[in-house]
Coordinates of C-alpha atoms and ligand atoms in Angstrom, one line a residue:
M1 CA 227.2 -5.0 129.3
G2 CA 224.5 -3.3 127.3
I3 CA 225.2 -1.9 123.6
E4 CA 223.3 0.5 122.0
T5 CA 223.5 2.0 118.4
S6 CA 220.0 2.3 117.0
C7 CA 220.2 5.7 116.0
D8 CA 222.9 8.6 116.7
E9 CA 224.1 7.9 120.1
T10 CA 226.8 4.9 120.7
G11 CA 225.9 3.9 124.2
V12 CA 227.4 1.2 126.5
G13 CA 226.5 0.4 130.1
L14 CA 227.2 -2.0 132.7
V15 CA 224.5 -3.3 135.3
R16 CA 224.5 -5.9 137.9
D17 CA 221.5 -6.9 139.8
G18 CA 219.7 -3.7 138.9
V19 CA 222.5 -1.4 139.9
L20 CA 224.3 0.8 137.3
L21 CA 227.9 0.3 137.5
G22 CA 229.3 2.6 134.8
Q23 CA 228.4 3.8 131.5
A24 CA 229.7 5.9 128.5
L25 CA 228.1 7.7 125.6
A26 CA 229.3 9.1 122.3
S27 CA 227.2 11.0 120.0
S28 CA 226.9 12.0 116.4
M29 CA 224.4 14.6 117.0
E30 CA 226.5 17.4 115.9
E31 CA 227.2 15.9 112.5
H32 CA 223.4 15.8 111.8
V33 CA 222.6 19.2 112.9
R34 CA 223.1 20.9 109.1
F35 CA 220.9 18.2 107.8
G36 CA 218.1 18.9 110.2
G37 CA 217.9 15.2 111.2
V38 CA 219.8 12.0 111.4
V39 CA 221.5 10.8 108.3
P40 CA 221.8 7.2 108.8
E41 CA 225.1 6.6 106.8
I42 CA 226.6 9.3 109.1
A43 CA 225.4 7.8 112.1
A44 CA 226.7 4.4 111.2
R45 CA 230.1 5.5 110.3
A46 CA 230.3 7.4 113.6
H47 CA 229.3 4.2 115.6
V48 CA 232.2 2.4 113.8
H49 CA 234.6 5.0 115.1
A50 CA 233.1 5.2 118.6
I51 CA 232.3 1.8 119.5
V52 CA 235.6 0.5 121.0
P53 CA 236.6 3.6 122.7
T54 CA 233.0 3.7 124.3
I55 CA 233.2 0.1 125.4
R56 CA 236.6 0.9 127.1
A57 CA 235.3 4.1 128.5
A58 CA 232.3 2.2 130.0
L59 CA 234.6 -0.4 131.5
D60 CA 236.7 2.2 133.0
D61 CA 233.8 4.1 134.4
A62 CA 232.6 0.8 136.3
H63 CA 236.4 0.0 137.0
L64 CA 235.9 -3.4 135.3
E65 CA 237.7 -5.4 132.7
L66 CA 235.9 -7.4 129.8
S67 CA 236.9 -10.5 131.8
D68 CA 234.5 -9.4 134.5
V69 CA 231.5 -9.2 132.0
G70 CA 229.1 -12.0 132.4
A71 CA 226.6 -11.4 129.5
I72 CA 226.2 -9.0 126.6
A73 CA 222.7 -7.3 125.6
V74 CA 222.6 -5.4 122.4
T75 CA 219.9 -3.5 120.7
T76 CA 218.8 -5.5 117.6
G77 CA 215.8 -3.2 116.8
P78 CA 213.9 -1.3 116.1
G79 CA 216.4 1.4 114.7
L80 CA 218.5 2.4 111.6
A81 CA 219.7 -0.7 109.8
T82 CA 223.1 0.2 109.3
A83 CA 223.6 1.7 112.7
L84 CA 222.1 -1.4 114.4
H85 CA 224.6 -3.6 112.5
V86 CA 227.5 -1.9 114.1
G87 CA 226.3 -2.6 117.5
V88 CA 225.2 -6.0 116.8
A89 CA 228.8 -6.8 115.2
A90 CA 230.6 -5.5 118.2
A91 CA 228.4 -7.4 120.6
K92 CA 229.0 -10.6 118.7
A93 CA 232.7 -10.2 118.6
L94 CA 232.9 -9.4 122.4
A95 CA 230.5 -12.6 123.2
I96 CA 232.8 -14.9 121.1
A97 CA 236.1 -13.3 122.5
A98 CA 234.9 -13.5 126.1
G99 CA 233.0 -16.7 125.6
I100 CA 229.8 -15.3 127.4
P101 CA 226.2 -15.2 126.4
L102 CA 224.5 -12.7 124.0
Y103 CA 221.0 -11.1 124.3
G104 CA 219.4 -9.3 121.4
V105 CA 217.0 -6.8 122.9
H106 CA 214.3 -4.4 122.0
H107 CA 215.1 -0.8 122.2
L108 CA 211.9 0.4 123.6
A109 CA 212.1 -2.4 126.3
G110 CA 215.4 -0.9 127.4
H111 CA 213.7 2.5 127.6
A112 CA 211.3 1.1 129.7
A113 CA 213.8 -0.8 131.9
A114 CA 216.0 2.4 132.4
D115 CA 213.5 3.4 135.2
T116 CA 214.4 0.5 137.2
L117 CA 217.9 1.8 137.6
D118 CA 216.4 4.7 139.4
H119 CA 213.4 3.5 141.2
G120 CA 213.8 -0.3 141.5
P121 CA 211.8 -3.1 140.1
L122 CA 208.4 -2.2 138.4
P123 CA 205.3 -3.3 140.1
E124 CA 203.3 -6.4 138.9
R125 CA 201.2 -4.1 136.5
S126 CA 202.1 -0.6 135.2
I127 CA 201.2 1.7 132.2
G128 CA 204.0 2.6 130.3
L129 CA 204.3 5.8 128.1
I130 CA 207.0 5.6 125.7
V131 CA 207.7 9.0 123.9
S132 CA 210.6 9.2 121.6
G133 CA 211.7 10.3 118.4
G134 CA 210.3 7.3 116.5
H135 CA 207.8 5.9 118.7
T136 CA 204.7 7.4 120.9
S137 CA 202.8 4.4 122.6
L138 CA 200.7 3.6 125.5
L139 CA 201.7 0.2 126.9
H140 CA 200.2 -2.3 129.7
V141 CA 203.5 -3.6 131.2
R142 CA 203.9 -6.7 133.4
D143 CA 207.2 -7.9 134.3
L144 CA 208.8 -6.5 131.0
T145 CA 210.7 -9.9 130.5
R146 CA 208.4 -12.8 130.4
T147 CA 204.8 -11.8 129.8
P148 CA 204.3 -10.1 126.4
I149 CA 203.9 -6.2 126.6
E150 CA 200.3 -5.3 125.4
H151 CA 199.9 -2.2 123.2
L152 CA 196.9 0.1 124.3
S153 CA 197.7 2.8 121.3
D154 CA 200.4 3.9 119.0
T155 CA 200.5 7.0 117.4
L156 CA 198.8 7.3 113.9
D157 CA 201.3 9.3 112.4
D158 CA 204.4 11.3 113.8
A159 CA 205.9 10.5 117.2
A160 CA 205.9 12.9 119.7
G161 CA 209.7 13.6 119.3
E162 CA 209.4 14.0 115.8
A163 CA 206.7 16.6 116.2
F164 CA 209.2 18.5 118.5
D165 CA 211.9 18.2 115.9
K166 CA 209.6 19.2 112.9
V167 CA 208.0 22.3 114.9
A168 CA 211.5 23.4 116.1
R169 CA 212.5 23.6 112.5
I170 CA 209.2 25.6 111.5
L171 CA 210.3 28.0 114.5
G172 CA 213.9 28.1 113.2
L173 CA 215.3 26.4 116.3
P174 CA 218.1 23.9 116.1
Y175 CA 218.1 20.1 115.7
P176 CA 217.3 18.2 117.9
G177 CA 214.1 20.1 118.4
G178 CA 212.9 18.8 121.7
P179 CA 215.7 20.3 123.9
A180 CA 215.7 23.5 122.0
I181 CA 211.8 24.0 122.4
D182 CA 212.1 23.0 126.0
R183 CA 214.8 25.7 126.5
I184 CA 213.0 28.5 124.9
A185 CA 209.5 27.6 126.1
K186 CA 210.7 28.7 129.6
E187 CA 210.6 32.2 128.4
G188 CA 207.2 32.0 126.9
D189 CA 203.5 31.9 127.9
R190 CA 202.0 28.4 127.5
T191 CA 198.6 29.9 127.5
A192 CA 199.2 32.4 124.6
I193 CA 197.9 30.3 121.9
R194 CA 195.4 27.6 122.1
F195 CA 196.7 24.9 119.9
P196 CA 194.5 21.7 119.1
R197 CA 194.7 18.8 121.4
P198 CA 194.5 16.0 118.7
L199 CA 192.2 13.2 118.9
S200 CA 190.5 14.7 122.2
G201 CA 186.9 14.7 120.8
S202 CA 184.1 12.6 122.1
G203 CA 184.0 10.5 119.0
D204 CA 187.9 10.0 118.8
P205 CA 189.8 6.8 120.2
A206 CA 190.3 7.7 123.9
L207 CA 194.0 6.5 123.9
G208 CA 194.8 7.4 120.4
F209 CA 197.9 9.6 119.5
S210 CA 198.3 11.8 116.3
F211 CA 200.9 14.9 116.0
S212 CA 201.0 15.6 112.6
G213 CA 197.8 17.8 112.6
L214 CA 199.3 19.7 115.6
K215 CA 202.4 20.4 113.7
T216 CA 200.4 21.6 110.7
A217 CA 198.3 23.9 113.0
V218 CA 201.7 25.4 114.2
A219 CA 203.0 26.0 110.6
R220 CA 199.8 27.4 109.8
Y221 CA 200.0 30.1 112.8
V222 CA 203.7 30.9 112.0
E223 CA 202.5 31.7 108.4
K224 CA 199.8 34.0 109.3
T225 CA 201.7 35.6 112.2
P226 CA 204.1 38.3 111.0
D227 CA 205.3 39.4 114.6
L228 CA 205.7 35.8 115.8
D229 CA 206.7 35.2 119.4
V230 CA 208.8 32.1 119.2
A231 CA 208.7 31.7 122.9
D232 CA 205.1 31.7 123.2
T233 CA 204.5 29.7 120.1
A234 CA 207.2 26.9 121.7
A235 CA 205.7 27.0 125.0
S236 CA 202.0 26.6 123.6
F237 CA 203.0 23.9 121.6
Q238 CA 204.9 22.1 124.2
E239 CA 201.8 22.5 126.4
A240 CA 199.4 20.9 123.7
V241 CA 201.9 17.8 123.6
A242 CA 202.2 17.5 127.3
D243 CA 198.4 17.9 127.9
V244 CA 197.7 15.2 125.3
L245 CA 200.4 12.8 126.6
T246 CA 199.5 13.0 130.2
S247 CA 196.0 13.2 129.9
K248 CA 195.7 10.0 127.8
A249 CA 198.1 8.2 129.9
L250 CA 196.1 8.8 132.9
R251 CA 193.2 7.7 131.1
A252 CA 195.0 4.5 130.3
C253 CA 195.7 4.1 134.1
R254 CA 192.1 4.6 135.1
D255 CA 190.8 2.3 132.4
Q256 CA 193.3 -0.7 133.3
R257 CA 193.1 0.1 137.0
V258 CA 196.7 0.4 137.2
E259 CA 198.6 2.6 140.0
T260 CA 202.0 3.3 138.3
L261 CA 202.5 5.2 135.1
V262 CA 206.2 5.0 133.8
V263 CA 207.0 7.8 131.3
V264 CA 210.2 6.9 129.3
G265 CA 212.0 8.0 126.1
G266 CA 213.7 11.1 125.0
V267 CA 210.4 13.3 125.4
A268 CA 210.1 12.2 129.1
A269 CA 213.2 14.4 129.5
N270 CA 210.7 17.4 128.5
S271 CA 210.4 19.7 131.6
R272 CA 206.6 20.2 131.0
V273 CA 205.8 16.7 130.2
R274 CA 207.5 15.9 133.5
G275 CA 205.7 18.6 135.5
L276 CA 202.3 18.1 134.0
A277 CA 202.5 14.3 134.5
Q278 CA 203.5 15.0 138.2
E279 CA 200.8 17.4 138.6
R280 CA 198.0 15.0 137.3
C281 CA 199.4 11.7 138.9
D282 CA 199.5 13.4 142.2
A283 CA 195.8 14.8 141.6
A284 CA 194.9 11.1 140.8
G285 CA 196.7 9.5 143.4
I286 CA 199.1 7.4 140.7
E287 CA 202.6 6.8 141.4
L288 CA 204.7 8.5 138.6
R289 CA 208.1 7.0 137.6
V290 CA 210.3 8.9 135.4
P291 CA 214.0 8.4 135.1
R292 CA 216.6 10.8 135.5
M293 CA 217.1 13.0 132.4
S294 CA 220.3 11.3 131.1
L295 CA 218.4 7.9 131.1
C296 CA 215.3 9.4 129.2
T297 CA 217.4 9.9 125.8
D298 CA 219.2 6.8 124.2
N299 CA 221.9 5.4 126.4
G300 CA 223.6 2.1 127.0
A301 CA 222.6 1.8 130.7
M302 CA 219.0 1.0 129.6
I303 CA 220.2 -1.8 127.4
A304 CA 222.3 -3.1 130.1
A305 CA 219.3 -2.9 132.5
I306 CA 217.0 -5.0 130.3
G307 CA 220.0 -7.3 129.7
D308 CA 220.4 -7.8 133.3
L309 CA 216.6 -8.3 133.9
L310 CA 216.8 -11.2 131.2
V311 CA 219.8 -12.8 132.7
R312 CA 218.4 -12.8 136.3
D313 CA 215.0 -14.2 134.9
G314 CA 216.9 -17.1 133.5
A315 CA 216.0 -16.3 129.7
K316 CA 217.8 -18.3 127.2
A317 CA 220.5 -16.6 125.3
S318 CA 220.0 -15.5 121.7
S319 CA 222.1 -17.4 119.2
L320 CA 225.1 -16.0 117.6
D321 CA 223.1 -15.7 114.4
V322 CA 220.8 -13.0 115.9
T323 CA 220.2 -10.4 113.5
I324 CA 218.7 -6.9 113.2
H325 CA 214.9 -5.9 113.2
P326 CA 214.8 -2.2 111.9
T327 CA 210.9 -1.9 112.4
I328 CA 209.8 -4.5 115.0
E329 CA 206.9 -3.6 117.4
L330 CA 207.5 -4.0 121.1
Q331 CA 206.1 -7.3 122.5
T332 CA 208.7 -9.0 124.1
A333 CA 212.1 -7.6 125.4
Q334 CA 214.3 -10.2 123.9
L335 CA 214.8 -10.5 120.2
F336 CA 216.1 -13.6 118.4
Ligands
KG4_401 O1 214.6 8.2 122.8 P1 215.3 9.3 122.1 O2 216.8 9.6 122.5 O3 215.6 8.4 120.7 C1 214.8 7.7 120.2 O4 214.7 6.4 120.3 O5 214.0 8.2 119.2 O6 214.5 10.3 121.7 C2 214.9 11.3 120.9 C3 213.7 12.4 120.8 C4 213.9 13.4 119.6 O7 212.9 13.6 119.1 C5 214.3 14.6 120.6 O8 213.8 16.0 120.1 C6 213.4 14.3 122.0 O9 213.6 13.1 122.1 N1 213.8 15.1 123.0 C7 212.9 15.9 123.8 C8 213.6 16.5 124.7 N2 214.9 15.8 124.8 C9 214.8 15.1 123.8 N3 211.7 16.2 123.5 C10 211.2 17.1 124.3 N4 211.9 17.9 125.2 C11 213.0 17.4 125.6 N5 213.8 18.0 126.6
ZN402 ZN1 215.3 5.8 122.0

């Protein structure tokens, strides 16, 4: 069983031998809309209300009982401290009640493991592009569980999802911004406005990401354009993000001589990111792996997936003293 409560989704999933048996998800997203972003205290309170029913719903979905569960994995970081605590407390209680081992896991390792539920085990080496609300990183991934994950680059400022959320706000679109921009961009012309491609100059770090300048460029454009076409602006912004993400991810594959690119995290649900990544991978002879959309955004199945991999690898369980790590960088899947 995997339990995820790092942000605004309460997710519980059940995985055995790489196969998703069932899952359930509750979200407090609606409660944050009027604030334009996730309010940690509201998220934590929502997790408290949702956690037990969501565990029950996931077990029902898998036609299992708690006594059938062999191990529990829980996100211990990174994420909102108050939110993480709810999942960790629930996971400890279940582990003690059922007398089963507990594994603290890294949220981003879960995002990467999500893809194995759709496409089977990862190859020996792959490049991971993690694009979420809080992170934008290029990773050199080996087995996910034993060998430390190598960071090739991390965003210097905003994460890609954060840029979507902030630009949506500038355009008067609702939170969360990613899905809203994705939707309206379908009615726009992605070549209408040439927004900058950050850190793409010859002197820039080849794999570096930065999205705060792009966000400012959109804000300036909006200010000086009285007859603004929101769909064109959204489509052109989305194109800039998709262009930078995919060109740098392919560059990383070439640099590291890796033949598989795995794109995961909330922004991997974006239709243009998926489309452009596929086009460019096809042209370069690189295998693209992107999980189904519901496994891209936060969920419990991805945490169960990484827990299942750890258990099958014979990893030692975390102690019941395992605690939260709100800002920990991804190096190893398991956190103690
Ligand atoms: O991975 P995730 O669910 O939570 C974090 O771990 O952060 O990612 C959430 C982020 C939000 O910023 C949201 O706007 C973005 O993913 N997102 C999208 C799409 N769906 C979610 N961004 C672009 N296009 C989408 N379709
Ligand atoms: Zn996430």
